[in-house]
Short mmCIF file of C-alpha atoms and ligand atoms in Angstrom, two decimals:
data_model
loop_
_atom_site.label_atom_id
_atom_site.label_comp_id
_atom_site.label_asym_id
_atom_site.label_seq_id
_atom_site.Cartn_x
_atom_site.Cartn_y
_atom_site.Cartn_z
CA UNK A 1 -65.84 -9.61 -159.43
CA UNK A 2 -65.16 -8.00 -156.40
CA UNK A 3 -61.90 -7.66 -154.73
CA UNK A 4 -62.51 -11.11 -152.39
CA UNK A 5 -63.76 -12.80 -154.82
CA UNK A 6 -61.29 -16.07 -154.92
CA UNK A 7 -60.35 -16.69 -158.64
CA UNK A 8 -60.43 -20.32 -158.54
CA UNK A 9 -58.00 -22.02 -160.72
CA UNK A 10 -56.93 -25.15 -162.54
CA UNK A 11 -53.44 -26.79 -163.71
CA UNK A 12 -52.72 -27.63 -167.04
CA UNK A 13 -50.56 -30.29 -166.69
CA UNK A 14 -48.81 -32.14 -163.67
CA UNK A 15 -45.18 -30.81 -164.61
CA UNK A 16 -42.50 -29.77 -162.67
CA UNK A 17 -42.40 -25.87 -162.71
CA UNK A 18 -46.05 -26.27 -161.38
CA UNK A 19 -45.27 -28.29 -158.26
CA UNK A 20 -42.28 -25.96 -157.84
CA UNK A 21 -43.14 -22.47 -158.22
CA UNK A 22 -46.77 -22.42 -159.26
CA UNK A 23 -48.45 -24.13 -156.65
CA UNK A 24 -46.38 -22.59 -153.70
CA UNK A 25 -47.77 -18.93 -155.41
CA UNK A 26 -51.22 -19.63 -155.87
CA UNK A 27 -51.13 -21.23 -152.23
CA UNK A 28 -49.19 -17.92 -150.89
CA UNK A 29 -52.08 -15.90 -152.46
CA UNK A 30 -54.55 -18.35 -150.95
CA UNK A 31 -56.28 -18.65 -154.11
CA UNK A 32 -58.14 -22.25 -154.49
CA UNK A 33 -56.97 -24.85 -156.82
CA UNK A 34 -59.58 -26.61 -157.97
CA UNK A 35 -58.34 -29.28 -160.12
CA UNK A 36 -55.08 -30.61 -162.10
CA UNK A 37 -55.26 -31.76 -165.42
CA UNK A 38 -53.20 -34.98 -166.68
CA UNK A 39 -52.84 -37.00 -169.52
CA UNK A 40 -52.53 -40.03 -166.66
CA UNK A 41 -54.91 -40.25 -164.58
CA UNK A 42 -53.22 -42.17 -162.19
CA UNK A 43 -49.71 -39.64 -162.09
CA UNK A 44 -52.46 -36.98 -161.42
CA UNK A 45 -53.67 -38.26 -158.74
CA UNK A 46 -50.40 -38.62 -157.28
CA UNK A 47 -49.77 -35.17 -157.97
CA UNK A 48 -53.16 -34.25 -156.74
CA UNK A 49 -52.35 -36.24 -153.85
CA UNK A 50 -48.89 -34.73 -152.99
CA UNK A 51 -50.17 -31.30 -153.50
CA UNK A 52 -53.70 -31.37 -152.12
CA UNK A 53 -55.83 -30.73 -154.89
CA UNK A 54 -58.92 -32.34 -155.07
CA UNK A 55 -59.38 -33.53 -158.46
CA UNK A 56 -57.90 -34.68 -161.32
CA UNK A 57 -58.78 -34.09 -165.35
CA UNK A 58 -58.50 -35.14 -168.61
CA UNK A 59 -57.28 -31.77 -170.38
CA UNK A 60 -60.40 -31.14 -172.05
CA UNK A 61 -62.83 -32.06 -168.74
CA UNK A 62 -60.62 -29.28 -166.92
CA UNK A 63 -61.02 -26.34 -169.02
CA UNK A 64 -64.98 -27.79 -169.29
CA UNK A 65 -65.57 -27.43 -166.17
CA UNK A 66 -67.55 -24.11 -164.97
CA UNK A 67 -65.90 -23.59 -161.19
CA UNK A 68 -62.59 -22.79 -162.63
CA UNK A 69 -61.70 -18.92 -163.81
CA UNK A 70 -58.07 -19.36 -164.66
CA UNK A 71 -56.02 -22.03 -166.06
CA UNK A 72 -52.43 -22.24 -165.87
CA UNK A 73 -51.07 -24.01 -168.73
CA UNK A 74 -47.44 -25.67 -168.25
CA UNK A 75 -47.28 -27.96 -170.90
CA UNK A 76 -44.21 -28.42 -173.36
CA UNK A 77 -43.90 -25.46 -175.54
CA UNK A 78 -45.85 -26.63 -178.41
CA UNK A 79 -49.47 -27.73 -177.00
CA UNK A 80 -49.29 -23.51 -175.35
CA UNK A 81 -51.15 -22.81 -178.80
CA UNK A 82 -53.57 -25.35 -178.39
CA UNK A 83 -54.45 -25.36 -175.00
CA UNK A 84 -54.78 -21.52 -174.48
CA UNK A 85 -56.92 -21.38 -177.55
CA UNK A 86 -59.21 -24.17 -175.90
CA UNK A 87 -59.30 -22.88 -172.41
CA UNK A 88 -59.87 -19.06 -173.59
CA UNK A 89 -62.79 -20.62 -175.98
CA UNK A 90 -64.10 -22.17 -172.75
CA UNK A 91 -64.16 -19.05 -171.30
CA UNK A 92 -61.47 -19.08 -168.97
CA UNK A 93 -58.30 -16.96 -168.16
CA UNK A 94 -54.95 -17.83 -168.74
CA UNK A 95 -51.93 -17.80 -167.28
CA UNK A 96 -49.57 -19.49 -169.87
CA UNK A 97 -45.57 -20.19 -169.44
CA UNK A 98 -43.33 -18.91 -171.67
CA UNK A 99 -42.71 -19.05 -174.81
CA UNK A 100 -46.37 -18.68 -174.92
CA UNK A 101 -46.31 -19.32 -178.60
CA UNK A 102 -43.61 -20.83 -180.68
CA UNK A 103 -44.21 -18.05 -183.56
CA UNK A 104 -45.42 -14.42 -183.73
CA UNK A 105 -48.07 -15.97 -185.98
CA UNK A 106 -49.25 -18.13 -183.29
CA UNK A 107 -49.16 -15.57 -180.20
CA UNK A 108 -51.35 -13.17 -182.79
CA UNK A 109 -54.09 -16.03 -182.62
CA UNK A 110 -53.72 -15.94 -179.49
CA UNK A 111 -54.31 -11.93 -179.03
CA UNK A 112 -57.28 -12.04 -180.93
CA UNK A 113 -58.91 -14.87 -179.28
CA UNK A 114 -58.27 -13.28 -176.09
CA UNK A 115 -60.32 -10.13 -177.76
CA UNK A 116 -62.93 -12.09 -179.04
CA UNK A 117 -63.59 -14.28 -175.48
CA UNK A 118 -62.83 -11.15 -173.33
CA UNK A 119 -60.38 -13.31 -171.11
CA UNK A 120 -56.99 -12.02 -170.44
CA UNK A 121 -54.13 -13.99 -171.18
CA UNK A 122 -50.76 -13.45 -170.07
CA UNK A 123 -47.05 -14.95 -170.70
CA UNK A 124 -45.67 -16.00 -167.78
CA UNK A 125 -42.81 -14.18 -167.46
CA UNK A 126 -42.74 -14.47 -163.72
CA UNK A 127 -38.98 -12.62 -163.52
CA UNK A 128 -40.73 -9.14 -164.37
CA UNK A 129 -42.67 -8.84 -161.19
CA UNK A 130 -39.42 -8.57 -159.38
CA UNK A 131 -38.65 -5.43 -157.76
CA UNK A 132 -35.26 -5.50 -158.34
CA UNK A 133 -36.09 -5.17 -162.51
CA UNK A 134 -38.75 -2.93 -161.87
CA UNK A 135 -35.72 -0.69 -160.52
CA UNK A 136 -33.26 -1.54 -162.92
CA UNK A 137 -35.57 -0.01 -165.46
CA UNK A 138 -37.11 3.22 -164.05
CA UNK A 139 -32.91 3.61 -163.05
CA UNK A 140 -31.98 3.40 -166.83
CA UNK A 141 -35.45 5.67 -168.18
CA UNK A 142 -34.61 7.89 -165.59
CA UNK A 143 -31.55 9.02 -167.43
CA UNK A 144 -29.44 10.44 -165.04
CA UNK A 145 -27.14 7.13 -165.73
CA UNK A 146 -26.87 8.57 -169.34
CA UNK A 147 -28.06 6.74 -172.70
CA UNK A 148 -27.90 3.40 -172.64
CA UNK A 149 -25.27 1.83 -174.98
CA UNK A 150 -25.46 -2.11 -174.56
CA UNK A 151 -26.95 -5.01 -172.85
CA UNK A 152 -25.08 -8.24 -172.42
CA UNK A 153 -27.53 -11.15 -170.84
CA UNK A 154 -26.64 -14.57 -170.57
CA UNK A 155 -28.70 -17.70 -169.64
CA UNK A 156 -26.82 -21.52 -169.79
CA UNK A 157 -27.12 -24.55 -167.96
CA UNK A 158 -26.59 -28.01 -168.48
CA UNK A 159 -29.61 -30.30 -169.00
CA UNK A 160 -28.41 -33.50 -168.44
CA UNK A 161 -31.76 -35.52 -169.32
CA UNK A 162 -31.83 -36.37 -172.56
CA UNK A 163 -35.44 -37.08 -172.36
CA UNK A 164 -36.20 -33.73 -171.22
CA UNK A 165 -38.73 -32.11 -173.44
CA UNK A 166 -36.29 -29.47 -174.73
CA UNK A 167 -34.21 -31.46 -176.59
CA UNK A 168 -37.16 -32.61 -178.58
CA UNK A 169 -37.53 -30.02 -181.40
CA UNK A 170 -41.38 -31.18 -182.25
CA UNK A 171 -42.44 -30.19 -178.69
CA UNK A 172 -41.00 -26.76 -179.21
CA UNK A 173 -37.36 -27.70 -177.61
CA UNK A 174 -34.08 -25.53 -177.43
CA UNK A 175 -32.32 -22.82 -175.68
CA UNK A 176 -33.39 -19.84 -177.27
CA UNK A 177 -37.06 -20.98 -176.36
CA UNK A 178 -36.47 -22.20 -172.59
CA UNK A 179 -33.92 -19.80 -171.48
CA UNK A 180 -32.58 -17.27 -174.50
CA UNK A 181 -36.41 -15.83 -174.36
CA UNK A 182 -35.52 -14.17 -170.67
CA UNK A 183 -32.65 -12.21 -171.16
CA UNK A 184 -34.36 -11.02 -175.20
CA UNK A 185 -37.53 -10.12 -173.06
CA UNK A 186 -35.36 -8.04 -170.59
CA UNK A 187 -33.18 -6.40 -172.97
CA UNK A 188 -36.59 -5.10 -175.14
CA UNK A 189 -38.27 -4.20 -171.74
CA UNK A 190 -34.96 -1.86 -171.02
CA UNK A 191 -34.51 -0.38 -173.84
CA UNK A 192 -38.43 -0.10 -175.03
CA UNK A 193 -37.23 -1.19 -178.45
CA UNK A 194 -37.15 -3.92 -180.81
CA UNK A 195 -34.38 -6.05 -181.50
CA UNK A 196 -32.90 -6.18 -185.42
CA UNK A 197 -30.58 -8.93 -185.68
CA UNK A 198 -27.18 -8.47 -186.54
CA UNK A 199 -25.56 -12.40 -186.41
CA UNK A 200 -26.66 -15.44 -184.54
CA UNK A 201 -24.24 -18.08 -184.33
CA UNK A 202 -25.43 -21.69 -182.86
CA UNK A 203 -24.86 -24.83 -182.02
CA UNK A 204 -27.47 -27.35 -183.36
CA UNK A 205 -27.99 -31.06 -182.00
CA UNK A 206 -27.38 -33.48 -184.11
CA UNK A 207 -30.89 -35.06 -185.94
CA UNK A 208 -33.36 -37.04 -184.13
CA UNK A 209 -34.94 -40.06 -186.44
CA UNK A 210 -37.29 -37.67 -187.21
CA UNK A 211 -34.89 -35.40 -188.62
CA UNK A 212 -35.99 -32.84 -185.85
CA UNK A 213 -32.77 -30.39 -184.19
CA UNK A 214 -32.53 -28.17 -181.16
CA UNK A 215 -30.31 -24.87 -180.96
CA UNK A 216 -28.15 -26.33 -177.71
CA UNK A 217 -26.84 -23.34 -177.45
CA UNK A 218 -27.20 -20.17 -179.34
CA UNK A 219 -25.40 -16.53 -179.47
CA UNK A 220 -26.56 -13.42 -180.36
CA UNK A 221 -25.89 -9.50 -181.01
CA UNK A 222 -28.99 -7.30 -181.74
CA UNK A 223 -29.52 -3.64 -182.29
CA UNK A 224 -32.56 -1.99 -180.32
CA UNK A 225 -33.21 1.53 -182.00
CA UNK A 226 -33.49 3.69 -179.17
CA UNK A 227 -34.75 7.90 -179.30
CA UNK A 228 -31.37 8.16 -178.18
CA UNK A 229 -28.93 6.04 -180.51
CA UNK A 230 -29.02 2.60 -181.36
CA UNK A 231 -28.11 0.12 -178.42
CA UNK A 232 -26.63 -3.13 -178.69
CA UNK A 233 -27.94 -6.67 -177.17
CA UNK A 234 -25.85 -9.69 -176.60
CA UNK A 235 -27.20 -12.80 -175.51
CA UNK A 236 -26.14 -16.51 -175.24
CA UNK A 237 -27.60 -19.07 -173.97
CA UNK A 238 -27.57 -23.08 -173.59
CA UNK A 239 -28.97 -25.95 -172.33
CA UNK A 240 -25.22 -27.75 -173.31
CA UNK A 241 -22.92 -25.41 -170.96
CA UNK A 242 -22.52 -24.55 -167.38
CA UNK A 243 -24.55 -22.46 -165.15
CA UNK A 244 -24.25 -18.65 -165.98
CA UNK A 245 -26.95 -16.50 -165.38
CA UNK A 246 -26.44 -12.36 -165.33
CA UNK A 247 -27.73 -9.68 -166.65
CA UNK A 248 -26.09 -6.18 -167.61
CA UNK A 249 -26.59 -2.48 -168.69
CA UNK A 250 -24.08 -0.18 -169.94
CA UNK A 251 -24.76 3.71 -169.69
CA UNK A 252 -22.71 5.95 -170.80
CA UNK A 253 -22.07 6.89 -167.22
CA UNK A 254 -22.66 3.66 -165.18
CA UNK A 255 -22.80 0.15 -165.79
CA UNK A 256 -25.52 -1.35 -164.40
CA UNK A 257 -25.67 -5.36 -163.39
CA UNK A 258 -28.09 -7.92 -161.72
CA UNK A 259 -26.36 -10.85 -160.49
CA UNK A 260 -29.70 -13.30 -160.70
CA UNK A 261 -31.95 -11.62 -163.30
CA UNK A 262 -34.33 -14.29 -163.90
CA UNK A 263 -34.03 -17.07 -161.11
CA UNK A 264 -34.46 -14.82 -158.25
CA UNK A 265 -37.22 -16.85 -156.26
CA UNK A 266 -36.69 -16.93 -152.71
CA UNK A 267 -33.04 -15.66 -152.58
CA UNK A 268 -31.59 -11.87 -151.33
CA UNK A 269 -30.95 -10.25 -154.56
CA UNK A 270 -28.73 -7.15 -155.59
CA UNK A 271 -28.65 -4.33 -158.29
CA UNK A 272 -25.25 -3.15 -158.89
CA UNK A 273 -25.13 0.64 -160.04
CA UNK A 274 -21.69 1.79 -160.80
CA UNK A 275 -19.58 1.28 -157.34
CA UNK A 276 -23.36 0.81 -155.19
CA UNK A 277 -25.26 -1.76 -154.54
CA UNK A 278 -28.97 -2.09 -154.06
CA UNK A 279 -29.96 -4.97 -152.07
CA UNK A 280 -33.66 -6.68 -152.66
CA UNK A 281 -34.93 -8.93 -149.79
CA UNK A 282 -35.98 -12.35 -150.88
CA UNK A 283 -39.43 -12.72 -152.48
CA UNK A 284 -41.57 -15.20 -154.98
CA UNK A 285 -42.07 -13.40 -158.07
CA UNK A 286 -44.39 -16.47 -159.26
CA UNK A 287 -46.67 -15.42 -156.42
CA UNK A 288 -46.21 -11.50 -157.12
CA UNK A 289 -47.31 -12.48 -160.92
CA UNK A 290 -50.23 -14.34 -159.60
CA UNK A 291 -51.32 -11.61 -157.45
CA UNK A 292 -51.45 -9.03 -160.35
CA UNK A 293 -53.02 -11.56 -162.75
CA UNK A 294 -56.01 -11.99 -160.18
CA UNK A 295 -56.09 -8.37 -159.94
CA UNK A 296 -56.53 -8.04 -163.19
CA UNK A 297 -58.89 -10.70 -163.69
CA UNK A 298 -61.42 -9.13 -160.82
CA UNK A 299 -60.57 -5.61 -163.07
CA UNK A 300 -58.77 -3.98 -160.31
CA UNK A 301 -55.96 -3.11 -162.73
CA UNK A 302 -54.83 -3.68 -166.83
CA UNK A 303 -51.99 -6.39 -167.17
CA UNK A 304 -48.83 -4.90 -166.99
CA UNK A 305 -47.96 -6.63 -170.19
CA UNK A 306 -50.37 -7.07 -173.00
CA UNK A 307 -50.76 -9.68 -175.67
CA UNK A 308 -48.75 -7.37 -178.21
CA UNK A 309 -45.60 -6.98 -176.16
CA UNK A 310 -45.85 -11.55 -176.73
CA UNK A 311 -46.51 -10.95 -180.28
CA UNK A 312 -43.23 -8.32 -180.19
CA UNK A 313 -41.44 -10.89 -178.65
CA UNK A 314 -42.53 -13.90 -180.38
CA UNK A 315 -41.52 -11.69 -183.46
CA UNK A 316 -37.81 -11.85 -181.67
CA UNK A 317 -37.57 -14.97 -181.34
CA UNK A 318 -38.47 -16.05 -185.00
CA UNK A 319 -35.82 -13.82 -186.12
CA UNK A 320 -32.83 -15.22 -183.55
CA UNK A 321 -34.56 -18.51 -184.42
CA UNK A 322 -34.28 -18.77 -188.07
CA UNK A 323 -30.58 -17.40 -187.60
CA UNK A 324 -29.98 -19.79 -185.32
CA UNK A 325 -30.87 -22.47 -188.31
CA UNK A 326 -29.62 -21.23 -191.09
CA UNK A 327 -26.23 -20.71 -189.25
CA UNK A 328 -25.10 -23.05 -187.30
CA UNK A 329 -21.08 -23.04 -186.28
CA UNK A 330 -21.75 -26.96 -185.17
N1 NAP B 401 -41.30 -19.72 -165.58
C1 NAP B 401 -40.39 -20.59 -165.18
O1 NAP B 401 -39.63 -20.36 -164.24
C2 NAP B 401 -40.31 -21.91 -165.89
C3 NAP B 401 -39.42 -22.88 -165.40
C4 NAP B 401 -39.43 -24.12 -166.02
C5 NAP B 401 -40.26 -24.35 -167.10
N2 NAP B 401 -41.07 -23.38 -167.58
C6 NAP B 401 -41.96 -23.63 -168.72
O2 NAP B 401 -42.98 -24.51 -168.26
C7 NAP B 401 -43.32 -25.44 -169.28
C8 NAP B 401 -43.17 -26.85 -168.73
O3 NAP B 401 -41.84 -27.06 -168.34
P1 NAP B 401 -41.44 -28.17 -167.25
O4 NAP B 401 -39.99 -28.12 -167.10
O5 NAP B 401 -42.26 -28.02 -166.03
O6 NAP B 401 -41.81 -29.48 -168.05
P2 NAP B 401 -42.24 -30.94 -167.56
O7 NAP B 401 -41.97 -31.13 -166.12
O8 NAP B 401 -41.66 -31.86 -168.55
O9 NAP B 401 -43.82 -30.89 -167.69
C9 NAP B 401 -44.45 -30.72 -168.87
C10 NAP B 401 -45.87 -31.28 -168.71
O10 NAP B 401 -46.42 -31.26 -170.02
C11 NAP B 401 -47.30 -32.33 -170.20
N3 NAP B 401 -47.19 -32.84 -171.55
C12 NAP B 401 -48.14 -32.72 -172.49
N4 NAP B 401 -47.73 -33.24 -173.66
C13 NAP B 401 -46.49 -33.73 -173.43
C14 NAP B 401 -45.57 -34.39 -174.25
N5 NAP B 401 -45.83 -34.67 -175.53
N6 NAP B 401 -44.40 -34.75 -173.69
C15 NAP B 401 -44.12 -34.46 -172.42
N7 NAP B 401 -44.96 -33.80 -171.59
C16 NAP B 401 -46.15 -33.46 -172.09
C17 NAP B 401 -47.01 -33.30 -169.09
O11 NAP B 401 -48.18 -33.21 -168.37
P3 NAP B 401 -49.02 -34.47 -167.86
O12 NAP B 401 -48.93 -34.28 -166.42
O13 NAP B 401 -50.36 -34.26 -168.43
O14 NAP B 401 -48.37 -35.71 -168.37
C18 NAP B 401 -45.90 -32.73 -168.26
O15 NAP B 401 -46.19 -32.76 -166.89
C19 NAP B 401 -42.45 -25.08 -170.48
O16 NAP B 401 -43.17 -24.25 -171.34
C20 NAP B 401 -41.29 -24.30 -169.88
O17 NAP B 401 -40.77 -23.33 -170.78
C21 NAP B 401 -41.11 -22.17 -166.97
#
């Protein structure tokens, strides 16, 4: 494929974070969408409608068809297995939202069926392509700030649906799946370590009539084994408290702290070093992770993060997970 070679692409699902962020990106990188795919016909062509897409699917007729190259799968956290199994077996890319898997087990199938189709497949982590993180980390592997002693990151709203998806636990519902997987994934990015946990205490919702329960909220305190000395990691987030969203970095010499770490679409954005601030025009970091997927796709470039760094993190999350069940404080 050749640099203007459009990769043409198809939705997984008419959900929310699709008409919101994905669409807009893939429209800013003027890449065609060919087709959504819903389990309601008639709701997809509403969506299709609204956003100008041509066509509508069943699941399985999209990833059939032979004028898409990429999918992007936002379906509840569950069906990411399935579907990016299916569409990399039909020979397409993927471009799957996060968690990408609900186990390490899971995102391994997922590696090696991205080996065996040769189609790349990447967690869509869209908070990475950010400039401002980008700079928070060559600022903390420069050194010059000193070694890096802890990272606090927190991640909580208040999700007032209660038929939202993430309350279901079947469907791959909680917080440490929807939002606690952002501020794990930046804290192993920083440090280039893997978490060990040392407690996880939750807060469990009470059981659905299928017995089924979501962490609501969950807390956390890892320890990343660094080259130079262990470094800690506290987390917490909820979909049961208010808004708080931050993200810091303690050197021995500076503290470093982003303000909006991971919800920093279309908003001025600032890196506070010590008593400095950096200050980030406004961007779309959906549409920066589009561009480098399509980059990749048309082999201009690898992906900046490979299948093993979702294995590594899938790995996290089991851990925090079954902490998070075996110990809950409510
Ligand atoms: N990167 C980000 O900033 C970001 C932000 C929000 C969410 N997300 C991720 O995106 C994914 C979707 O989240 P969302 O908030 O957009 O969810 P949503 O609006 O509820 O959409 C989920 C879609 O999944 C489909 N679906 C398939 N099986 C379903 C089932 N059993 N129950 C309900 N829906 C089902 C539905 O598609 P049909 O149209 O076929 O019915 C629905 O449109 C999640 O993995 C979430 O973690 C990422």
């Amino acid at each position: 494929m050749s640099h203007s070679t459009p990769i043409r692409w198809g939705l997984l699902g008419a959900a929310r974070i699709a008409a919101s962020a994905l669409v807009p990106a893939l429209r800013h990188n003027i890449s065609p969408i060919v087709a959504v795919g819903c389990r309601d016909a008639q709701r997809g062509a509403a969506f299709a409608a609204r956003h100008h897409i041509a066509e509508v699917e069943s699941y399985e007729g999209l990833i059939a068809r032979d004028d898409i190259d990429a999918v992007y799968i936002a379906l509840p956290n569950h069906a990411h297995l399935p579907w990016t199994l299916a569409a990399l077996a039909a020979g397409k890319h993927v471009l799957c939202e996060k968690p990408l898997s609900l186990t390490a087990v899971e995102a391994a199938q997922i590696r090696a069926a991205s080996l065996a189709s040769g189609r790349l497949a990447l967690e869509a982590f869209m908070y990475r392509f950010h400039p401002q993180i980008e700079r928070l980390c060559a600022l903390i592997a420069g050194g010059a700030l000193g070694p890096l002693r802890w990272l606090r990151g927190s991640f909580t709203y208040s999700l007032q649906d209660n038929t939202d998806v993430r309350w279901d636990a079947k469907l791959g519902g909680g917080a440490l799946y929807d939002l606690g997987c952002y501020p794990l994934n930046l804290m192993r990015m920083v440090s280039q370590a893997e978490p060990s946990v040392l407690s996880v205490a939750s807060r469990l919702t009470a059981p659905a009539a299928d017995g089924g329960r979501v962490d609501h909220a969950a807390h956390a305190v890892m320890r990343f084994d660094t080259a130079e000395g262990p470094v800690l990691g506290h987390l917490d987030c909820a979909l049961s408290l208010p808004f708080h969203c931050q993200f810091e970095a303690l050197c021995e010499k500076t503290l470093l702290r982003l303000p909006i770490p991971f919800t920093s679409k279309g908003t001025d954005t600032e890196l506070q070093v010590g008593d400095y601030t950096e200050h980030f025009s406004a961007c779309d970091p959906y549409a920066l992770m589009v561009a480098h997927f399509e980059a990749a796709v048309r082999g201009e470039c690898a992906l900046r993060f490979g299948l093993d760094d979702s294995v590594a993190q899938a790995r996290a999350l089991d851990a925090l997970l079954s902490q998070a069940h075996a110990t809950p404080i409510d």
